[in-house]
PDB file of C-alpha atoms in Angstrom:
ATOM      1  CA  UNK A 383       0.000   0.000   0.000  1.00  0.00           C
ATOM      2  CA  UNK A 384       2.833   2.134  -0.935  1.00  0.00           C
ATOM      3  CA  UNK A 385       2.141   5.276  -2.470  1.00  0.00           C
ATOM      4  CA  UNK A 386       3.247   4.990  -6.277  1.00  0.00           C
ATOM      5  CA  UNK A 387       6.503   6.468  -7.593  1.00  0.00           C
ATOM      6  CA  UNK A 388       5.050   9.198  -9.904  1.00  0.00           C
ATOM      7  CA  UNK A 389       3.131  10.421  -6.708  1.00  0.00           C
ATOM      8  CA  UNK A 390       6.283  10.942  -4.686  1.00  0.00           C
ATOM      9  CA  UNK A 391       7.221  14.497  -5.768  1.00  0.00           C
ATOM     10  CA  UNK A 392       3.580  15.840  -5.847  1.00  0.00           C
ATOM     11  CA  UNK A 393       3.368  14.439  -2.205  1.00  0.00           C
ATOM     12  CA  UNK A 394       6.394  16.265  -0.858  1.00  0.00           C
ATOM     13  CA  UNK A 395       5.371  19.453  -2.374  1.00  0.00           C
ATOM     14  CA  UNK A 396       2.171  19.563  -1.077  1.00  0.00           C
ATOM     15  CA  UNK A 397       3.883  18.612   1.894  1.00  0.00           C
ATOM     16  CA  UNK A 398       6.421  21.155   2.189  1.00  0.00           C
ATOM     17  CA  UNK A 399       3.943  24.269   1.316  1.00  0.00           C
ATOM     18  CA  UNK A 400       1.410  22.975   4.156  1.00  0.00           C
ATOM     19  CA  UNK A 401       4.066  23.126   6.133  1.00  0.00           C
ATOM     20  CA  UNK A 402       5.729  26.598   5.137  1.00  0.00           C
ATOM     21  CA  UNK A 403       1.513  27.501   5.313  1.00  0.00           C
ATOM     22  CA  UNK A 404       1.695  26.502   8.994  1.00  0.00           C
ATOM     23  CA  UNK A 405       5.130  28.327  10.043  1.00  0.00           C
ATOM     24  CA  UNK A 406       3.794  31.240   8.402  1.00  0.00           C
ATOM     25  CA  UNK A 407       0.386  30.862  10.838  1.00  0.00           C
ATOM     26  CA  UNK A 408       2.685  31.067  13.740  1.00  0.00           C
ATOM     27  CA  UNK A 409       3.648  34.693  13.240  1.00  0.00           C
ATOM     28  CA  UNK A 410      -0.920  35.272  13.358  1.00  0.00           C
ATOM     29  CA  UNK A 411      -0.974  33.589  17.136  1.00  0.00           C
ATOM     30  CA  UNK A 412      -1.850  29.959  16.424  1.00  0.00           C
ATOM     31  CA  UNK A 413      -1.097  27.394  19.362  1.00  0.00           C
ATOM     32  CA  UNK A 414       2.429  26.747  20.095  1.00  0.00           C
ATOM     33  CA  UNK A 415       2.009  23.094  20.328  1.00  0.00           C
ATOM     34  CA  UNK A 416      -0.271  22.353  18.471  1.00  0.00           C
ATOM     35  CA  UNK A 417       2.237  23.850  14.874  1.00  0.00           C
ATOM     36  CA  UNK A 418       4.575  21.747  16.728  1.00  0.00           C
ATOM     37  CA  UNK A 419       2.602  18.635  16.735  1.00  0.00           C
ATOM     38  CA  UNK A 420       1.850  19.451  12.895  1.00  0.00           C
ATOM     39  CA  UNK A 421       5.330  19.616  12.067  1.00  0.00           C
ATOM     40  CA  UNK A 422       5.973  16.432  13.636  1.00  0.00           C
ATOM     41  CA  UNK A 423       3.001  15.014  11.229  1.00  0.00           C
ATOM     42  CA  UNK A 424       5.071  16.683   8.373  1.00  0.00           C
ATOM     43  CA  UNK A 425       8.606  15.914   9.417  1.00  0.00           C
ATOM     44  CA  UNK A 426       7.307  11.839   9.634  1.00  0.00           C
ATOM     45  CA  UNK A 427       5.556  12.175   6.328  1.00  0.00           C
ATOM     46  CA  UNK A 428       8.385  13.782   4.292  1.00  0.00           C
ATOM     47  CA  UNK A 429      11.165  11.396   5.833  1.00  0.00           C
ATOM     48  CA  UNK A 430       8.595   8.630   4.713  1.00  0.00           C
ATOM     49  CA  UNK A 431       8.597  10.296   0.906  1.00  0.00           C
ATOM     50  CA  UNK A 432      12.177  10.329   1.021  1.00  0.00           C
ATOM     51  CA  UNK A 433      12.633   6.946   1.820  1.00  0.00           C
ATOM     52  CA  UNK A 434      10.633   5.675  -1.082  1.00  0.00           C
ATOM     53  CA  UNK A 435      12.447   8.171  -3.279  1.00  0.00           C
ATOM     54  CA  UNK A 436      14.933   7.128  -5.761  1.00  0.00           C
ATOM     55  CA  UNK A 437      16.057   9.530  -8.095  1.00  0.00           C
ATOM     56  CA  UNK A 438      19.309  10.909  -6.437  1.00  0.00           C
ATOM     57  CA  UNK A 439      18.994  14.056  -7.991  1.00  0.00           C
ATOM     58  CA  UNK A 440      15.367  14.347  -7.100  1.00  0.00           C
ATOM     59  CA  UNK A 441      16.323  12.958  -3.264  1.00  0.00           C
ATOM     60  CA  UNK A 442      18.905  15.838  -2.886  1.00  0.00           C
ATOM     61  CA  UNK A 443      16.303  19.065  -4.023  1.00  0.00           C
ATOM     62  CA  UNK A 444      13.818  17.052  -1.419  1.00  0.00           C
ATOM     63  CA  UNK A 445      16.426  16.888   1.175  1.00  0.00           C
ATOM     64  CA  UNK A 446      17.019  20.827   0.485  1.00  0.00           C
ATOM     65  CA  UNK A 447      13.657  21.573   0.733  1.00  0.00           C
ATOM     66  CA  UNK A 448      12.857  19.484   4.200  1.00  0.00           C
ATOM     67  CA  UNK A 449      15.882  21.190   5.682  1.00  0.00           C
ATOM     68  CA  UNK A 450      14.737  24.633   4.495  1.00  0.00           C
ATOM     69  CA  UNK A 451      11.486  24.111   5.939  1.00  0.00           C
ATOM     70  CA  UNK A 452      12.250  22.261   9.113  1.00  0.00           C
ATOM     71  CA  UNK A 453      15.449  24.345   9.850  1.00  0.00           C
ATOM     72  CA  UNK A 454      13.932  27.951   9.161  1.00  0.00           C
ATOM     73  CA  UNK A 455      15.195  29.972  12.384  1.00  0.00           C
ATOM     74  CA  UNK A 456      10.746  30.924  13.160  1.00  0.00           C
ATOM     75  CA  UNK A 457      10.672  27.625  13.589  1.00  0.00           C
ATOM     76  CA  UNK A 458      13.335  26.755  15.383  1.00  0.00           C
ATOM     77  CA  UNK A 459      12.901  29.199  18.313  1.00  0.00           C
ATOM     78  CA  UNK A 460       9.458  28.777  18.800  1.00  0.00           C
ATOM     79  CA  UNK A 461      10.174  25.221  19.621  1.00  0.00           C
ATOM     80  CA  UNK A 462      12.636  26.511  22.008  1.00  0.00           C
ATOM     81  CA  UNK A 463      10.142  28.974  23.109  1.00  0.00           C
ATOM     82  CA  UNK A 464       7.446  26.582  23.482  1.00  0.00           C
ATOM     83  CA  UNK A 465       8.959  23.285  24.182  1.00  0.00           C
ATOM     84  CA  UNK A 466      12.230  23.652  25.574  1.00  0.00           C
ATOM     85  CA  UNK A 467      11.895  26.450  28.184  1.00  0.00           C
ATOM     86  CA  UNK A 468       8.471  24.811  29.277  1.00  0.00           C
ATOM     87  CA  UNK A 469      10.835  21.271  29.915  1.00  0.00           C
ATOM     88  CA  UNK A 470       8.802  19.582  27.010  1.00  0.00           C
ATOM     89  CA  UNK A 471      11.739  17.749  25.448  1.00  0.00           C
ATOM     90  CA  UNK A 472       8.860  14.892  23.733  1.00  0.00           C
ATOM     91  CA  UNK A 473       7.550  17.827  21.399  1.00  0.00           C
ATOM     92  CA  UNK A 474      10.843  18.744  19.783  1.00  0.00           C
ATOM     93  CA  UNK A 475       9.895  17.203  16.111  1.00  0.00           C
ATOM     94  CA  UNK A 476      12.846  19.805  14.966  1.00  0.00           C
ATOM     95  CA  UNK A 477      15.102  18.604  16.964  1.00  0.00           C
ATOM     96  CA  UNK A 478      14.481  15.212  16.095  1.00  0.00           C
ATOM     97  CA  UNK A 479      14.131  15.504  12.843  1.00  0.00           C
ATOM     98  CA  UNK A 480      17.561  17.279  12.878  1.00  0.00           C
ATOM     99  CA  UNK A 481      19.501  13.857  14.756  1.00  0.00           C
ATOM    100  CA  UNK A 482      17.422  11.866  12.356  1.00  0.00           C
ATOM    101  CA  UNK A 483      19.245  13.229   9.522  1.00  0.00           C
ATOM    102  CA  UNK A 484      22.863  13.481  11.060  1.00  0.00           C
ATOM    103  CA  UNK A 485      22.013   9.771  11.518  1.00  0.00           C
ATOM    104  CA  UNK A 486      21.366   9.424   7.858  1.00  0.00           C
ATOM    105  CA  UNK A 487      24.451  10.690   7.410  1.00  0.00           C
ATOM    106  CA  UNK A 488      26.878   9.269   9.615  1.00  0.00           C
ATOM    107  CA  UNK A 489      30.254   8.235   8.310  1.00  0.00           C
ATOM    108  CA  UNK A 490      29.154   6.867   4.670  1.00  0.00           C
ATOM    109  CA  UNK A 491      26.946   9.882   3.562  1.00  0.00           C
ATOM    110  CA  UNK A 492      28.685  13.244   4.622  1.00  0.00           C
ATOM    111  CA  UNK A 493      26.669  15.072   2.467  1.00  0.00           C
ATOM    112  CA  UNK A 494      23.730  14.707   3.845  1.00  0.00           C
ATOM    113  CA  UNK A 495      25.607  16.590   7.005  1.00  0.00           C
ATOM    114  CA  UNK A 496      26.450  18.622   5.381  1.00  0.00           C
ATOM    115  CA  UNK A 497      23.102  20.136   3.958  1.00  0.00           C
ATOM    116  CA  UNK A 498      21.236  19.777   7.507  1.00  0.00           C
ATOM    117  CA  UNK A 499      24.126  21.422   8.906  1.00  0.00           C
ATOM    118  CA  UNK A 500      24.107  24.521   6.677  1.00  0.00           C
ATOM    119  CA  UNK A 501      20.382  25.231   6.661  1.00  0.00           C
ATOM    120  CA  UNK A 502      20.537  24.265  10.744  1.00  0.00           C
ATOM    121  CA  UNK A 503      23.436  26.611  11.291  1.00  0.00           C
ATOM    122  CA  UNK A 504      22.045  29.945   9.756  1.00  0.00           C
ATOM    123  CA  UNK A 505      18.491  28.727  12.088  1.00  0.00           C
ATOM    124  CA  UNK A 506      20.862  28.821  15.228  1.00  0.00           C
ATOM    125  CA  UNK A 507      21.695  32.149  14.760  1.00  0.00           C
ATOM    126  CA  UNK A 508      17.964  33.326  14.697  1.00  0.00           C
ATOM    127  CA  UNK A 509      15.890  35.373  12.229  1.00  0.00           C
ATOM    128  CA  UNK A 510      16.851  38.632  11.184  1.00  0.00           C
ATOM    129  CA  UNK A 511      14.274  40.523  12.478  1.00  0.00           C
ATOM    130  CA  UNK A 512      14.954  38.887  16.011  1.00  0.00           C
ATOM    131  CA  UNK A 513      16.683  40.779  18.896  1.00  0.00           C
ATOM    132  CA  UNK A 514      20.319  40.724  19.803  1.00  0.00           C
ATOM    133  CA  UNK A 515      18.802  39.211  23.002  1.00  0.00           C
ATOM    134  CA  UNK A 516      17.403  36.352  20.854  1.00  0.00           C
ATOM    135  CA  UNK A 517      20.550  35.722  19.080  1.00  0.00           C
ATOM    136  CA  UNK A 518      21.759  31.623  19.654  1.00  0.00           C
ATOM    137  CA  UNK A 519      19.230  31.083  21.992  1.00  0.00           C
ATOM    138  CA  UNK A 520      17.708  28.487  19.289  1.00  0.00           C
ATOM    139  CA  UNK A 521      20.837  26.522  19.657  1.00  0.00           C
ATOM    140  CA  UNK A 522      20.959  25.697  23.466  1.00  0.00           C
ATOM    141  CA  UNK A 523      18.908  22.524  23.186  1.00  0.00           C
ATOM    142  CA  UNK A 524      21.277  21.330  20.110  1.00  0.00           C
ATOM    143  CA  UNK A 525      24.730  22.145  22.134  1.00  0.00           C
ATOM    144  CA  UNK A 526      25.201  18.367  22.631  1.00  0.00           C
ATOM    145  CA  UNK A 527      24.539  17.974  19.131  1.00  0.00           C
ATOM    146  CA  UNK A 528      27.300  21.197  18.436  1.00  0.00           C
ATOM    147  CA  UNK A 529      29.859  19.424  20.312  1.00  0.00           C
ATOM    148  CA  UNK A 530      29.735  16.514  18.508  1.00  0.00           C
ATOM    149  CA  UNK A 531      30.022  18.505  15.096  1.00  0.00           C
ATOM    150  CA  UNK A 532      32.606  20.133  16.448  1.00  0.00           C
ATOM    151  CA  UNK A 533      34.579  17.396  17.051  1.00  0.00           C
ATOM    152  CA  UNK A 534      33.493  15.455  13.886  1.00  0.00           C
ATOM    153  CA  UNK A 535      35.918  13.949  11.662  1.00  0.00           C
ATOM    154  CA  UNK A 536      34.695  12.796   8.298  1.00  0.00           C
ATOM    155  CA  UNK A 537      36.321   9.322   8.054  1.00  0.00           C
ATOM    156  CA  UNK A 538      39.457   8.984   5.206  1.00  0.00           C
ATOM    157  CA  UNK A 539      38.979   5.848   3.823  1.00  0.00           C
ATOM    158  CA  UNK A 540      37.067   5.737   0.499  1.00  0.00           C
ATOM    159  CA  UNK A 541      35.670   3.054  -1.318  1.00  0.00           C
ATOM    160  CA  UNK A 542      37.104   3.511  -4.427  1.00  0.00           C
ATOM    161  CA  UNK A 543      40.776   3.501  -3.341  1.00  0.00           C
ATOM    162  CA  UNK A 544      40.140   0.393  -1.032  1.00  0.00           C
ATOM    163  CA  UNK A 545      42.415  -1.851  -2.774  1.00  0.00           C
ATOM    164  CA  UNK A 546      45.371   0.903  -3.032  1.00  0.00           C
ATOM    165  CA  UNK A 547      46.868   0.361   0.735  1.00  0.00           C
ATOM    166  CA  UNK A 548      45.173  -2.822   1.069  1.00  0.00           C
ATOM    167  CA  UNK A 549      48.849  -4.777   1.760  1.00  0.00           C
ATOM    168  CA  UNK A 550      52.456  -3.497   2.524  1.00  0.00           C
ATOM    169  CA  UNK A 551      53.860  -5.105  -0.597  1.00  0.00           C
ATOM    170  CA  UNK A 552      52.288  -3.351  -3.674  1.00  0.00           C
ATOM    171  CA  UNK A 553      54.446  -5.226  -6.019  1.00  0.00           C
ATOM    172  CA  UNK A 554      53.310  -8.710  -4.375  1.00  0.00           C
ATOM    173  CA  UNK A 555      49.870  -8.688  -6.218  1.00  0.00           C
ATOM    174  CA  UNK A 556      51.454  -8.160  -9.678  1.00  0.00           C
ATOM    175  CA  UNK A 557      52.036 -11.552 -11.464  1.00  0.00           C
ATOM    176  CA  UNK A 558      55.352 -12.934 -11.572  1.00  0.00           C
ATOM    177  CA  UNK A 559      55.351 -11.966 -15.262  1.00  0.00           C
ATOM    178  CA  UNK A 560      55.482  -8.454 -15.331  1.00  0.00           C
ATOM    179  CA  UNK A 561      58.810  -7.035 -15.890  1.00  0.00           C
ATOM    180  CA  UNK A 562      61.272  -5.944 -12.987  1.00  0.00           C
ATOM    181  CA  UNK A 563      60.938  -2.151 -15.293  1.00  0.00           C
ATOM    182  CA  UNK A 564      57.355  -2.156 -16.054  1.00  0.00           C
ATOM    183  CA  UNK A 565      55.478   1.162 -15.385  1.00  0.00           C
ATOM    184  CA  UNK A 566      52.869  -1.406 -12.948  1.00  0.00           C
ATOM    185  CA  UNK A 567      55.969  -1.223 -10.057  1.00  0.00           C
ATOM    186  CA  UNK A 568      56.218   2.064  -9.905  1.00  0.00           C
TER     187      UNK A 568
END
């Protein structure tokens, strides 16, 4: 009962502007947790599209989309506003949604870091419009998360040079045919 493949894109659109609708309600007085517990319906549905999604280049514009949505510095400190001063650390779908993807991520795809990190970074740093008092104060619930990215080291080892260090004798996996001079033992 999957929804098909064609529908996919249409979804996450529709998606993504209910949600942008929603953020946009927030600045007109609507119920702090109750946009909260919306975006969590929206965060679950597009991590749901992108699963079924294919298309790398298709999976990357929804995965820059999502993070613009979900990472948009409104957003972000009204849930510290709302959930994290109140000690409601359940109705963080932001938050969440934020580990979720640095858990995509991990070691084999850094990319995906690295786009939650850039749209999540600018968020921490709060709107433009925002006080000086209001500056960071978004990023206290993710300072666990900040130390860990600050500490982060994106792994070396690649897949596609796997076999070049593989042993200590290079010249030991050439056949005994190949000349003492040949360009293969240098």
């Amino acid at each position: 009962d999957s929804t098909p493949v064609i529908a996919l894109p249409p979804l996450f659109a529709c998606t993504t502007s209910c949600g942008e609708y929603l953020v946009e309600l927030e600045d007109a007085g609507a119920n702090g947790t109750s946009l909260l517990s919306s975006i969590k319906v929206i965060s679950e549905t597009l991590f749901a599209v992108l699963k079924e999604e294919t298309a790398s280049s298709t999976w990357m514009h929804m995965l820059s989309s999502m993070c613009n949505l979900l990472f948009s510095p409104k957003l972000i400190l009204h849930e510290y506003q709302n959930s994290y001063v109140d000690g409601d650390r359940d109705n963080m779908p932001v938050m969440e949604s934020f580990e979720k993807l640095i858990e995509m991520g991990s070691a084999l795809k850094p990319h995906i870091n690295i786009v939650a990190v850039s749209y999540i970074s600018v968020a921490w740093l709060g709107n433009k419009d925002s006080s000086d008092q209001d500056v960071g104060l978004a990023a206290i619930p993710y300072r666990d998360n900040i130390a860990e990215l600050l500490v982060y080291k994106e792994p070396k080892f690649d897949e596609s040079s796997a076999n070049q260090n593989s042993t200590k004798d290079r010249h030991g996996i050439l056949p005994q045919t190949t000349d003492g001079s040949s360009i293969t033992r240098a």
